[in-house]
Amino acid sequence: DQQVKQNSPSLSVQEGRISILNCDYTNSMFDYFLWYKKYPAEGPTFLISISSIKDKNEDGRFTVFLNKSAKHLSLHIVPSQPGDSAVYFCAASVGTNAGKSTFGDGTTLTVKP
Amino acid sequence: NAGVTQTPKFRVLKTGQSMTLLCAQDMNHEYMYWYRQDPGMGLRLIHYSVGEGTTAKGEVPDGYNVSRLKKQNFLLGLESAAPSQTSVYFCASSLGVGGVGADTQYFGPGTRLTVL
């Protein structure tokens, strides 16, 4: 049973518009969530995180929203840039021990110039 | 700082051969991890370590062994490689203890392994 799901394998948006990447989870014990970004032939890099005590965290063009009742989080990128084209992974963990992070399958974002 | 490095970058094995993947980090991180990523799938945790001399099983540990004899190194071993172990392997590390940012994982560039 997949505990972290990214139901959209791919997303294509126009440069300058908003990109919204979604993630759903089933384990109600998850209380810490992270987004990672991955370019081809590279390892993932940390993008932004959110604790369950918050419902929003913002870092520049990136904002993560958490809806605990719906067990849903989303990553908003505004405005989208061609350099944002990458695979985005959602990850969730119980407590702050990231060793137990569970990753979604990723969403490939393509930002068209 | 080099961050997290992995050796080798590519490897082709025949079924039944053994090999060891080396991960090194120079950030004095406590926690280290080994993941595999298969096409169209996310990262699946193989084994991890919360400190020198300790290891623990992750989601998909079968067929792999690990050792963390030094804090900066985390080795992943395949004793008898199988075609099902063809994958891209990522090592990661995190501070593990402390305040903000302790949970953020820093990944290496990956090792592409093909088992024929």
Coordinates of N, CA and C in Angstrom, one line a residue:
Chain A
D1 N 0.8 -1.2 0.0 CA 0.0 0.0 0.0 C 0.9 1.2 0.0
Q2 N 0.7 2.1 -1.0 CA 1.6 3.2 -1.2 C 1.1 4.3 -0.2
Q3 N 1.9 4.8 0.7 CA 1.4 5.7 1.7 C 1.5 7.2 1.2
V4 N 2.4 7.4 0.2 CA 2.5 8.8 -0.3 C 2.3 8.7 -1.8
K5 N 1.3 9.4 -2.3 CA 0.9 9.3 -3.7 C 1.0 10.6 -4.4
Q6 N 1.6 10.6 -5.6 CA 1.6 11.8 -6.4 C 0.9 11.3 -7.7
N7 N -0.4 11.6 -7.8 CA -1.2 11.0 -8.8 C -1.0 11.5 -10.2
S8 N -0.3 12.6 -10.3 CA 0.0 13.2 -11.7 C 1.4 12.9 -12.0
P9 N 1.7 11.9 -13.0 CA 3.1 11.7 -13.3 C 3.8 12.8 -14.0
S10 N 3.0 13.7 -14.7 CA 3.6 14.8 -15.4 C 2.7 16.0 -15.4
L11 N 3.3 17.2 -15.6 CA 2.6 18.4 -15.6 C 3.3 19.4 -16.5
S12 N 2.6 20.0 -17.4 CA 3.2 21.0 -18.3 C 2.5 22.3 -18.1
V13 N 3.4 23.4 -18.0 CA 2.8 24.7 -17.8 C 3.6 25.7 -18.6
Q14 N 3.0 26.9 -18.9 CA 3.7 27.9 -19.6 C 4.6 28.7 -18.7
E15 N 5.7 29.2 -19.2 CA 6.6 30.1 -18.4 C 5.8 31.3 -17.9
G16 N 6.0 31.6 -16.6 CA 5.3 32.7 -16.0 C 4.0 32.4 -15.3
R17 N 3.5 31.2 -15.6 CA 2.2 30.8 -15.0 C 2.5 30.0 -13.7
I18 N 1.5 29.7 -13.0 CA 1.6 28.9 -11.7 C 1.7 27.4 -12.0
S19 N 2.6 26.7 -11.3 CA 2.6 25.3 -11.3 C 2.1 24.8 -10.0
I20 N 1.2 23.8 -10.0 CA 0.7 23.3 -8.8 C 0.9 21.7 -8.8
L21 N 1.8 21.3 -7.9 CA 2.0 19.8 -7.8 C 1.4 19.3 -6.5
N22 N 0.7 18.2 -6.7 CA -0.1 17.6 -5.6 C 0.5 16.4 -5.0
C23 N 0.2 16.1 -3.7 CA 0.6 14.9 -3.0 C -0.4 14.6 -2.0
D24 N -0.8 13.3 -2.0 CA -1.7 12.8 -1.0 C -1.0 11.7 -0.1
Y25 N -1.4 11.6 1.1 CA -0.8 10.6 2.0 C -1.9 9.9 2.8
T26 N -1.6 8.7 3.2 CA -2.6 7.9 3.9 C -2.3 7.7 5.4
N27 N -1.1 7.8 5.7 CA -0.7 7.6 7.1 C -0.9 8.8 8.0
S28 N -1.8 8.8 8.9 CA -2.1 10.0 9.7 C -1.0 10.3 10.7
M29 N -0.1 9.4 10.8 CA 1.1 9.6 11.7 C 2.1 10.6 11.1
F30 N 2.1 10.7 9.8 CA 3.0 11.6 9.2 C 2.9 13.0 9.7
D31 N 4.0 13.6 10.1 CA 3.8 15.0 10.6 C 4.9 15.9 10.1
Y32 N 5.7 15.5 9.1 CA 6.7 16.3 8.5 C 6.8 16.0 7.1
F33 N 6.8 17.0 6.2 CA 6.7 16.8 4.8 C 7.7 17.6 4.1
L34 N 8.3 17.0 3.1 CA 9.4 17.7 2.3 C 9.1 17.5 0.8
W35 N 9.6 18.5 0.1 CA 9.6 18.4 -1.4 C 11.1 18.4 -1.8
Y36 N 11.4 17.5 -2.8 CA 12.7 17.5 -3.4 C 12.5 17.7 -4.9
K37 N 13.6 18.2 -5.5 CA 13.6 18.4 -6.9 C 14.8 17.6 -7.5
K38 N 14.5 17.0 -8.6 CA 15.6 16.2 -9.2 C 15.7 16.5 -10.7
Y39 N 17.0 16.8 -11.1 CA 17.3 17.0 -12.5 C 17.8 15.6 -13.0
P40 N 17.8 15.4 -14.3 CA 18.3 14.1 -14.9 C 19.8 14.0 -14.5
A41 N 20.2 12.7 -14.2 CA 21.5 12.4 -13.9 C 22.1 13.1 -12.7
E42 N 21.2 13.6 -11.8 CA 21.7 14.2 -10.6 C 20.9 13.6 -9.4
G43 N 21.4 13.7 -8.2 CA 20.6 13.3 -7.1 C 19.6 14.4 -6.7
P44 N 18.5 14.0 -6.0 CA 17.5 15.0 -5.6 C 18.1 16.0 -4.7
T45 N 17.5 17.2 -4.7 CA 18.0 18.3 -3.8 C 16.7 18.8 -3.1
F46 N 16.9 19.1 -1.8 CA 15.9 19.6 -1.0 C 15.3 20.9 -1.5
L47 N 14.0 21.1 -1.4 CA 13.4 22.3 -1.9 C 12.7 23.1 -0.8
I48 N 11.8 22.4 -0.1 CA 11.0 23.1 0.9 C 10.4 22.1 1.8
S49 N 10.1 22.4 3.0 CA 9.5 21.5 4.0 C 8.4 22.2 4.7
I50 N 7.5 21.4 5.4 CA 6.5 21.9 6.3 C 6.2 20.9 7.4
S51 N 6.0 21.5 8.6 CA 5.7 20.7 9.7 C 4.1 20.7 9.8
S52 N 3.6 19.7 10.5 CA 2.1 19.6 10.6 C 1.5 20.6 11.5
I53 N 2.4 21.4 12.2 CA 1.8 22.4 13.0 C 1.5 23.7 12.2
K54 N 1.9 23.6 10.9 CA 1.7 24.8 10.0 C 0.8 24.3 8.9
D55 N 0.2 25.3 8.2 CA -0.6 24.9 7.0 C 0.0 25.6 5.8
K56 N 1.1 26.3 5.9 CA 1.7 27.0 4.8 C 3.1 27.3 5.1
N57 N 4.0 27.1 4.2 CA 5.4 27.6 4.3 C 5.8 28.1 2.9
E58 N 6.5 29.2 3.0 CA 6.8 29.9 1.8 C 8.3 30.2 1.7
D59 N 8.9 30.0 0.5 CA 10.3 30.3 0.3 C 10.5 30.8 -1.1
G60 N 10.5 32.1 -1.2 CA 10.6 32.7 -2.6 C 9.4 32.4 -3.4
R61 N 9.7 31.8 -4.6 CA 8.7 31.4 -5.5 C 7.9 30.1 -5.1
F62 N 8.4 29.5 -4.1 CA 7.9 28.2 -3.7 C 7.1 28.3 -2.5
T63 N 5.8 27.7 -2.5 CA 5.0 27.7 -1.3 C 4.4 26.3 -1.2
V64 N 4.5 25.7 0.0 CA 3.8 24.4 0.2 C 2.6 24.7 1.1
F65 N 1.5 24.0 0.8 CA 0.3 24.1 1.6 C 0.0 22.7 2.1
L66 N -0.4 22.6 3.4 CA -0.8 21.4 4.0 C -2.2 21.4 4.5
N67 N -3.0 20.4 4.0 CA -4.4 20.3 4.5 C -4.4 18.9 5.2
K68 N -4.3 19.0 6.6 CA -4.2 17.8 7.3 C -5.5 17.0 7.3
S69 N -6.6 17.6 7.3 CA -7.9 16.9 7.3 C -8.1 16.1 6.0
A70 N -7.6 16.6 5.0 CA -7.7 15.9 3.7 C -6.5 15.1 3.4
K71 N -5.5 15.1 4.2 CA -4.2 14.4 4.0 C -3.6 14.7 2.7
H72 N -3.5 16.0 2.4 CA -3.1 16.5 1.1 C -2.1 17.7 1.3
L73 N -1.1 17.7 0.4 CA -0.3 18.8 0.4 C 0.0 19.2 -1.1
S74 N 0.3 20.4 -1.3 CA 0.6 20.9 -2.6 C 1.8 21.9 -2.6
L75 N 2.5 21.8 -3.7 CA 3.6 22.8 -4.0 C 3.2 23.7 -5.1
H76 N 3.3 25.0 -4.8 CA 3.0 26.0 -5.8 C 4.3 26.7 -6.2
I77 N 4.5 26.9 -7.5 CA 5.6 27.6 -8.0 C 5.1 28.8 -8.8
V78 N 5.4 30.0 -8.3 CA 4.9 31.2 -9.0 C 6.0 32.2 -9.0
P79 N 6.4 32.8 -10.2 CA 6.0 32.3 -11.5 C 6.9 31.1 -11.9
S80 N 6.4 30.3 -12.7 CA 7.2 29.1 -13.2 C 8.3 29.6 -14.2
Q81 N 9.4 28.9 -14.1 CA 10.5 29.3 -15.1 C 11.0 28.0 -15.7
P82 N 11.6 28.1 -16.9 CA 12.0 26.9 -17.6 C 13.0 26.1 -16.8
G83 N 13.8 26.7 -16.0 CA 14.8 26.0 -15.1 C 14.1 25.2 -14.0
D84 N 12.8 25.4 -13.8 CA 12.1 24.6 -12.8 C 11.7 23.2 -13.4
S85 N 11.9 23.0 -14.7 CA 11.6 21.7 -15.3 C 12.5 20.6 -14.6
A86 N 11.8 19.7 -14.0 CA 12.5 18.7 -13.2 C 11.5 17.7 -12.7
V87 N 11.9 16.7 -12.0 CA 11.0 15.8 -11.3 C 10.9 16.2 -9.9
Y88 N 9.7 16.3 -9.4 CA 9.5 16.8 -8.0 C 9.0 15.6 -7.2
F89 N 9.6 15.3 -6.1 CA 9.2 14.3 -5.2 C 8.7 14.8 -3.9
C90 N 7.6 14.3 -3.5 CA 7.0 14.6 -2.2 C 7.5 13.5 -1.2
A91 N 7.8 13.9 0.0 CA 8.2 12.9 1.0 C 7.6 13.2 2.4
A92 N 7.3 12.2 3.1 CA 6.7 12.4 4.4 C 7.4 11.5 5.5
S93 N 7.3 12.0 6.7 CA 8.0 11.2 7.8 C 7.2 11.4 9.1
V94 N 7.4 10.4 10.0 CA 6.9 10.5 11.3 C 7.9 11.0 12.2
G95 N 7.7 12.1 12.8 CA 8.7 12.8 13.6 C 9.8 13.4 12.8
T96 N 10.9 13.7 13.4 CA 11.9 14.4 12.7 C 13.0 13.5 12.2
N97 N 12.8 12.2 12.4 CA 13.8 11.3 11.9 C 13.6 11.0 10.4
A98 N 14.3 11.7 9.6 CA 14.1 11.6 8.2 C 14.5 10.3 7.6
G99 N 15.1 9.5 8.4 CA 15.5 8.1 8.0 C 14.3 7.3 7.6
K100 N 13.1 7.7 8.1 CA 11.9 7.0 7.8 C 11.0 7.7 6.8
S101 N 11.6 8.6 6.0 CA 10.9 9.3 5.0 C 10.3 8.3 4.0
T102 N 9.1 8.5 3.6 CA 8.5 7.8 2.5 C 8.3 8.7 1.3
F103 N 8.7 8.3 0.2 CA 8.7 9.2 -1.0 C 7.5 8.8 -1.9
G104 N 7.0 9.8 -2.6 CA 6.0 9.5 -3.7 C 6.8 9.2 -5.0
D105 N 6.1 8.8 -6.0 CA 6.8 8.4 -7.3 C 7.3 9.6 -8.1
G106 N 6.9 10.8 -7.7 CA 7.4 11.9 -8.5 C 6.5 12.4 -9.5
T107 N 6.6 13.7 -9.8 CA 5.8 14.4 -10.9 C 6.9 15.1 -11.7
T108 N 6.8 14.9 -13.0 CA 7.7 15.5 -13.9 C 7.1 16.8 -14.4
L109 N 7.7 17.9 -14.0 CA 7.2 19.3 -14.4 C 8.0 19.8 -15.6
T110 N 7.3 20.2 -16.6 CA 7.9 20.8 -17.8 C 7.3 22.2 -17.9
V111 N 8.2 23.2 -17.9 CA 7.9 24.6 -18.1 C 8.3 25.1 -19.4
K112 N 7.3 25.4 -20.3 CA 7.6 25.8 -21.7 C 7.8 27.3 -21.8
P113 N 8.9 27.6 -22.5 CA 9.2 29.1 -22.7 C 8.1 29.8 -23.5
Chain B
N1 N 33.5 22.1 0.3 CA 32.9 20.8 0.7 C 32.4 20.0 -0.5
A2 N 32.8 18.8 -0.6 CA 32.3 18.0 -1.7 C 30.8 17.5 -1.5
G3 N 30.4 17.5 -0.3 CA 29.0 17.1 0.0 C 29.0 15.6 0.1
V4 N 28.1 15.0 -0.7 CA 27.9 13.5 -0.7 C 28.5 13.0 -2.0
T5 N 29.4 12.1 -2.0 CA 30.0 11.5 -3.2 C 29.7 10.0 -3.2
Q6 N 29.6 9.5 -4.4 CA 29.3 8.1 -4.6 C 30.3 7.5 -5.6
T7 N 30.8 6.3 -5.3 CA 31.7 5.6 -6.2 C 31.3 4.1 -6.3
P8 N 31.2 3.6 -7.6 CA 31.4 4.3 -8.8 C 30.2 5.0 -9.3
K9 N 30.2 5.6 -10.5 CA 29.1 6.2 -11.1 C 28.3 5.3 -11.9
F10 N 29.0 4.3 -12.5 CA 28.3 3.3 -13.4 C 29.0 2.0 -13.1
R11 N 28.2 0.9 -13.2 CA 28.7 -0.4 -13.1 C 27.8 -1.4 -13.8
V12 N 28.5 -2.4 -14.5 CA 27.7 -3.5 -15.1 C 28.2 -4.8 -14.4
L13 N 27.3 -5.6 -13.9 CA 27.6 -6.8 -13.3 C 26.9 -8.0 -14.0
K14 N 27.5 -9.2 -13.8 CA 26.8 -10.4 -14.3 C 26.1 -10.9 -13.1
T15 N 25.0 -11.6 -13.3 CA 24.2 -12.3 -12.3 C 25.2 -13.2 -11.4
G16 N 25.1 -13.0 -10.1 CA 25.9 -13.7 -9.2 C 27.1 -13.0 -8.7
Q17 N 27.5 -12.0 -9.4 CA 28.7 -11.3 -9.0 C 28.4 -10.4 -7.8
S18 N 29.5 -10.0 -7.1 CA 29.3 -9.1 -5.9 C 30.0 -7.8 -6.2
M19 N 29.5 -6.8 -5.4 CA 30.2 -5.5 -5.5 C 29.8 -4.7 -4.3
T20 N 30.6 -3.6 -4.1 CA 30.3 -2.7 -3.0 C 30.3 -1.3 -3.6
L21 N 29.2 -0.6 -3.2 CA 29.1 0.8 -3.5 C 29.5 1.7 -2.3
L22 N 30.3 2.7 -2.6 CA 30.8 3.5 -1.5 C 30.2 4.9 -1.5
C23 N 29.8 5.3 -0.3 CA 29.2 6.7 -0.2 C 30.1 7.4 0.9
A24 N 30.4 8.6 0.6 CA 31.2 9.4 1.5 C 30.6 10.8 1.7
Q25 N 30.6 11.3 2.9 CA 30.1 12.7 3.1 C 31.0 13.4 4.0
D26 N 31.2 14.7 3.7 CA 32.1 15.5 4.5 C 31.5 16.6 5.3
M27 N 30.2 16.4 5.6 CA 29.4 17.4 6.4 C 29.2 17.0 7.8
N28 N 29.9 16.0 8.3 CA 29.8 15.5 9.7 C 28.4 15.2 10.1
H29 N 27.6 14.6 9.1 CA 26.3 14.2 9.3 C 26.2 12.9 10.1
E30 N 25.2 12.8 11.0 CA 25.0 11.6 11.8 C 24.3 10.5 11.0
Y31 N 23.3 10.9 10.2 CA 22.5 9.9 9.5 C 22.9 9.7 8.1
M32 N 22.9 8.5 7.6 CA 23.2 8.2 6.2 C 22.2 7.2 5.7
Y33 N 21.9 7.2 4.4 CA 20.9 6.4 3.8 C 21.3 5.8 2.4
W34 N 20.7 4.7 2.1 CA 20.8 4.2 0.7 C 19.4 3.9 0.2
Y35 N 19.2 4.5 -1.0 CA 17.9 4.3 -1.7 C 18.2 3.7 -3.1
R36 N 17.1 3.1 -3.6 CA 17.2 2.8 -5.0 C 16.0 3.4 -5.7
Q37 N 16.2 3.8 -7.0 CA 15.1 4.4 -7.8 C 15.0 3.6 -9.1
D38 N 13.8 3.1 -9.3 CA 13.5 2.3 -10.5 C 12.7 3.2 -11.4
P39 N 12.7 3.0 -12.7 CA 12.0 3.9 -13.7 C 10.5 4.1 -13.3
G40 N 10.1 5.4 -13.2 CA 8.7 5.7 -12.9 C 8.4 5.6 -11.5
M41 N 9.3 5.3 -10.7 CA 9.0 5.1 -9.3 C 9.8 6.1 -8.4
G42 N 9.4 6.2 -7.2 CA 10.1 7.1 -6.2 C 11.3 6.4 -5.6
L43 N 11.8 7.0 -4.6 CA 13.0 6.5 -3.9 C 12.5 5.5 -2.9
R44 N 13.1 4.4 -2.9 CA 12.8 3.4 -1.9 C 14.0 3.1 -1.0
L45 N 13.8 3.2 0.3 CA 14.9 3.1 1.3 C 15.3 1.7 1.4
I46 N 16.6 1.5 1.3 CA 17.2 0.1 1.4 C 17.6 -0.1 2.8
H47 N 18.6 0.6 3.3 CA 19.1 0.6 4.6 C 19.4 2.0 5.0
Y48 N 19.5 2.2 6.3 CA 20.0 3.5 6.8 C 20.8 3.4 8.1
S49 N 21.4 4.5 8.5 CA 22.3 4.4 9.7 C 22.1 5.7 10.4
V50 N 21.9 5.6 11.7 CA 21.7 6.8 12.6 C 23.0 7.2 13.3
G51 N 24.1 6.5 13.0 CA 25.4 6.9 13.6 C 26.4 5.8 13.3
E52 N 27.7 6.2 13.5 CA 28.8 5.3 13.3 C 28.5 3.9 14.0
G53 N 28.7 2.9 13.3 CA 28.6 1.5 13.9 C 27.2 1.0 13.9
T54 N 26.2 1.8 13.5 CA 24.8 1.4 13.5 C 24.2 1.3 12.1
T55 N 23.3 0.3 11.9 CA 22.6 0.2 10.6 C 21.2 -0.3 10.9
A56 N 20.3 0.0 10.0 CA 18.9 -0.5 10.2 C 18.3 -0.7 8.8
K57 N 17.3 -1.6 8.8 CA 16.7 -2.0 7.5 C 15.6 -0.9 7.1
G58 N 15.6 -0.7 5.8 CA 14.5 0.2 5.3 C 13.4 -0.6 4.7
E59 N 12.9 -0.1 3.6 CA 11.7 -0.7 3.0 C 12.0 -1.9 2.2
V60 N 13.2 -1.9 1.5 CA 13.6 -3.0 0.6 C 15.0 -3.5 0.9
P61 N 15.2 -4.1 2.0 CA 16.6 -4.5 2.4 C 17.1 -5.8 1.8
D62 N 16.2 -6.6 1.3 CA 16.6 -8.0 0.9 C 17.6 -8.0 -0.3
G63 N 18.7 -8.7 -0.1 CA 19.7 -8.8 -1.1 C 20.9 -7.8 -1.0
Y64 N 20.8 -7.0 0.1 CA 21.8 -5.9 0.3 C 22.3 -6.0 1.7
N65 N 23.5 -5.6 1.9 CA 24.1 -5.4 3.3 C 24.8 -4.1 3.3
V66 N 24.9 -3.6 4.5 CA 25.6 -2.3 4.7 C 26.5 -2.3 5.8
S67 N 27.4 -1.3 5.8 CA 28.3 -1.1 7.0 C 28.6 0.3 7.1
R68 N 28.8 0.8 8.4 CA 29.1 2.2 8.7 C 30.2 2.1 9.8
L69 N 31.4 1.8 9.3 CA 32.5 1.7 10.2 C 33.1 3.0 10.6
K70 N 32.9 4.0 9.7 CA 33.4 5.3 9.9 C 32.2 6.3 9.7
K71 N 32.1 7.3 10.5 CA 31.0 8.3 10.4 C 30.8 8.8 9.0
Q72 N 31.9 9.0 8.3 CA 31.8 9.7 7.0 C 31.5 8.7 5.8
N73 N 31.5 7.4 6.1 CA 31.3 6.5 5.0 C 30.2 5.5 5.3
F74 N 29.5 5.2 4.2 CA 28.4 4.2 4.3 C 28.5 3.3 3.1
L75 N 28.7 2.0 3.3 CA 28.9 1.1 2.2 C 27.7 0.2 2.0
L76 N 27.4 0.0 0.7 CA 26.3 -0.8 0.3 C 26.8 -2.0 -0.5
G77 N 26.5 -3.2 0.0 CA 27.1 -4.4 -0.7 C 26.0 -5.3 -1.3
L78 N 26.3 -5.8 -2.4 CA 25.5 -6.8 -3.1 C 26.3 -8.1 -3.1
E79 N 25.9 -9.1 -2.4 CA 26.7 -10.3 -2.3 C 26.5 -11.2 -3.6
S80 N 25.3 -11.3 -4.1 CA 25.1 -12.1 -5.3 C 24.1 -11.3 -6.2
A81 N 24.6 -10.5 -7.1 CA 23.7 -9.6 -7.8 C 22.7 -10.4 -8.7
A82 N 21.5 -9.8 -8.8 CA 20.4 -10.3 -9.6 C 19.9 -9.2 -10.5
P83 N 19.3 -9.6 -11.7 CA 18.8 -8.6 -12.6 C 17.8 -7.7 -12.0
S84 N 17.1 -8.1 -11.0 CA 16.1 -7.3 -10.3 C 16.7 -6.1 -9.5
Q85 N 18.0 -6.2 -9.3 CA 18.8 -5.2 -8.6 C 19.3 -4.1 -9.6
T86 N 19.0 -4.2 -10.9 CA 19.3 -3.2 -11.8 C 18.5 -1.9 -11.4
S87 N 19.2 -0.8 -11.2 CA 18.5 0.3 -10.7 C 19.6 1.5 -10.6
V88 N 19.1 2.6 -10.2 CA 19.9 3.7 -9.8 C 19.9 3.8 -8.3
Y89 N 21.1 3.9 -7.7 CA 21.3 3.9 -6.3 C 21.7 5.2 -5.8
F90 N 21.0 5.8 -4.9 CA 21.3 7.1 -4.3 C 21.7 6.9 -2.8
C91 N 22.8 7.6 -2.5 CA 23.1 7.7 -1.1 C 22.7 9.1 -0.6
A92 N 22.4 9.2 0.7 CA 22.1 10.5 1.2 C 22.5 10.6 2.6
S93 N 22.6 11.8 3.1 CA 23.0 12.0 4.5 C 22.2 13.2 5.1
S94 N 22.0 13.2 6.4 CA 21.3 14.3 7.1 C 22.0 14.5 8.4
L95 N 21.8 15.7 8.9 CA 22.4 16.1 10.2 C 21.8 15.1 11.3
G96 N 20.5 14.9 11.2 CA 19.9 13.9 12.1 C 19.5 14.3 13.5
V97 N 20.3 15.2 14.0 CA 20.0 15.7 15.3 C 20.1 17.2 15.3
G98 N 19.4 17.9 16.2 CA 19.5 19.3 16.3 C 18.2 19.9 15.9
G99 N 18.2 21.2 15.5 CA 17.0 22.0 15.2 C 16.7 22.0 13.7
V100 N 16.4 23.2 13.3 CA 15.9 23.4 11.9 C 16.9 22.8 10.9
G101 N 16.3 22.1 10.0 CA 17.2 21.6 8.9 C 17.8 20.2 9.2
A102 N 17.6 19.7 10.4 CA 18.3 18.4 10.8 C 17.8 17.3 9.9
D103 N 16.5 17.4 9.4 CA 15.9 16.3 8.7 C 16.2 16.4 7.2
T104 N 16.7 17.5 6.7 CA 17.0 17.6 5.3 C 18.0 16.6 4.8
Q105 N 17.7 15.9 3.8 CA 18.7 14.9 3.3 C 19.4 15.5 2.1
Y106 N 20.7 15.2 2.0 CA 21.6 15.7 1.0 C 22.0 14.4 0.2
F107 N 21.7 14.5 -1.1 CA 21.9 13.3 -1.9 C 23.2 13.3 -2.7
G108 N 23.7 12.2 -3.0 CA 24.8 12.0 -3.9 C 24.3 12.0 -5.3
P109 N 25.2 11.9 -6.3 CA 24.8 12.0 -7.7 C 24.2 10.7 -8.3
G110 N 24.3 9.6 -7.5 CA 23.8 8.3 -7.9 C 24.8 7.4 -8.6
T111 N 24.5 6.1 -8.5 CA 25.2 5.0 -9.2 C 24.3 4.2 -10.0
R112 N 24.6 4.2 -11.3 CA 23.7 3.4 -12.2 C 24.3 2.0 -12.3
L113 N 23.5 1.0 -11.8 CA 23.9 -0.4 -11.8 C 23.1 -1.2 -12.8
T114 N 23.7 -1.9 -13.6 CA 23.0 -2.9 -14.5 C 23.5 -4.3 -14.2
V115 N 22.6 -5.2 -14.0 CA 22.9 -6.6 -13.7 C 22.4 -7.4 -14.9
L116 N 23.3 -8.1 -15.6 CA 22.9 -8.8 -16.8 C 22.6 -10.3 -16.4

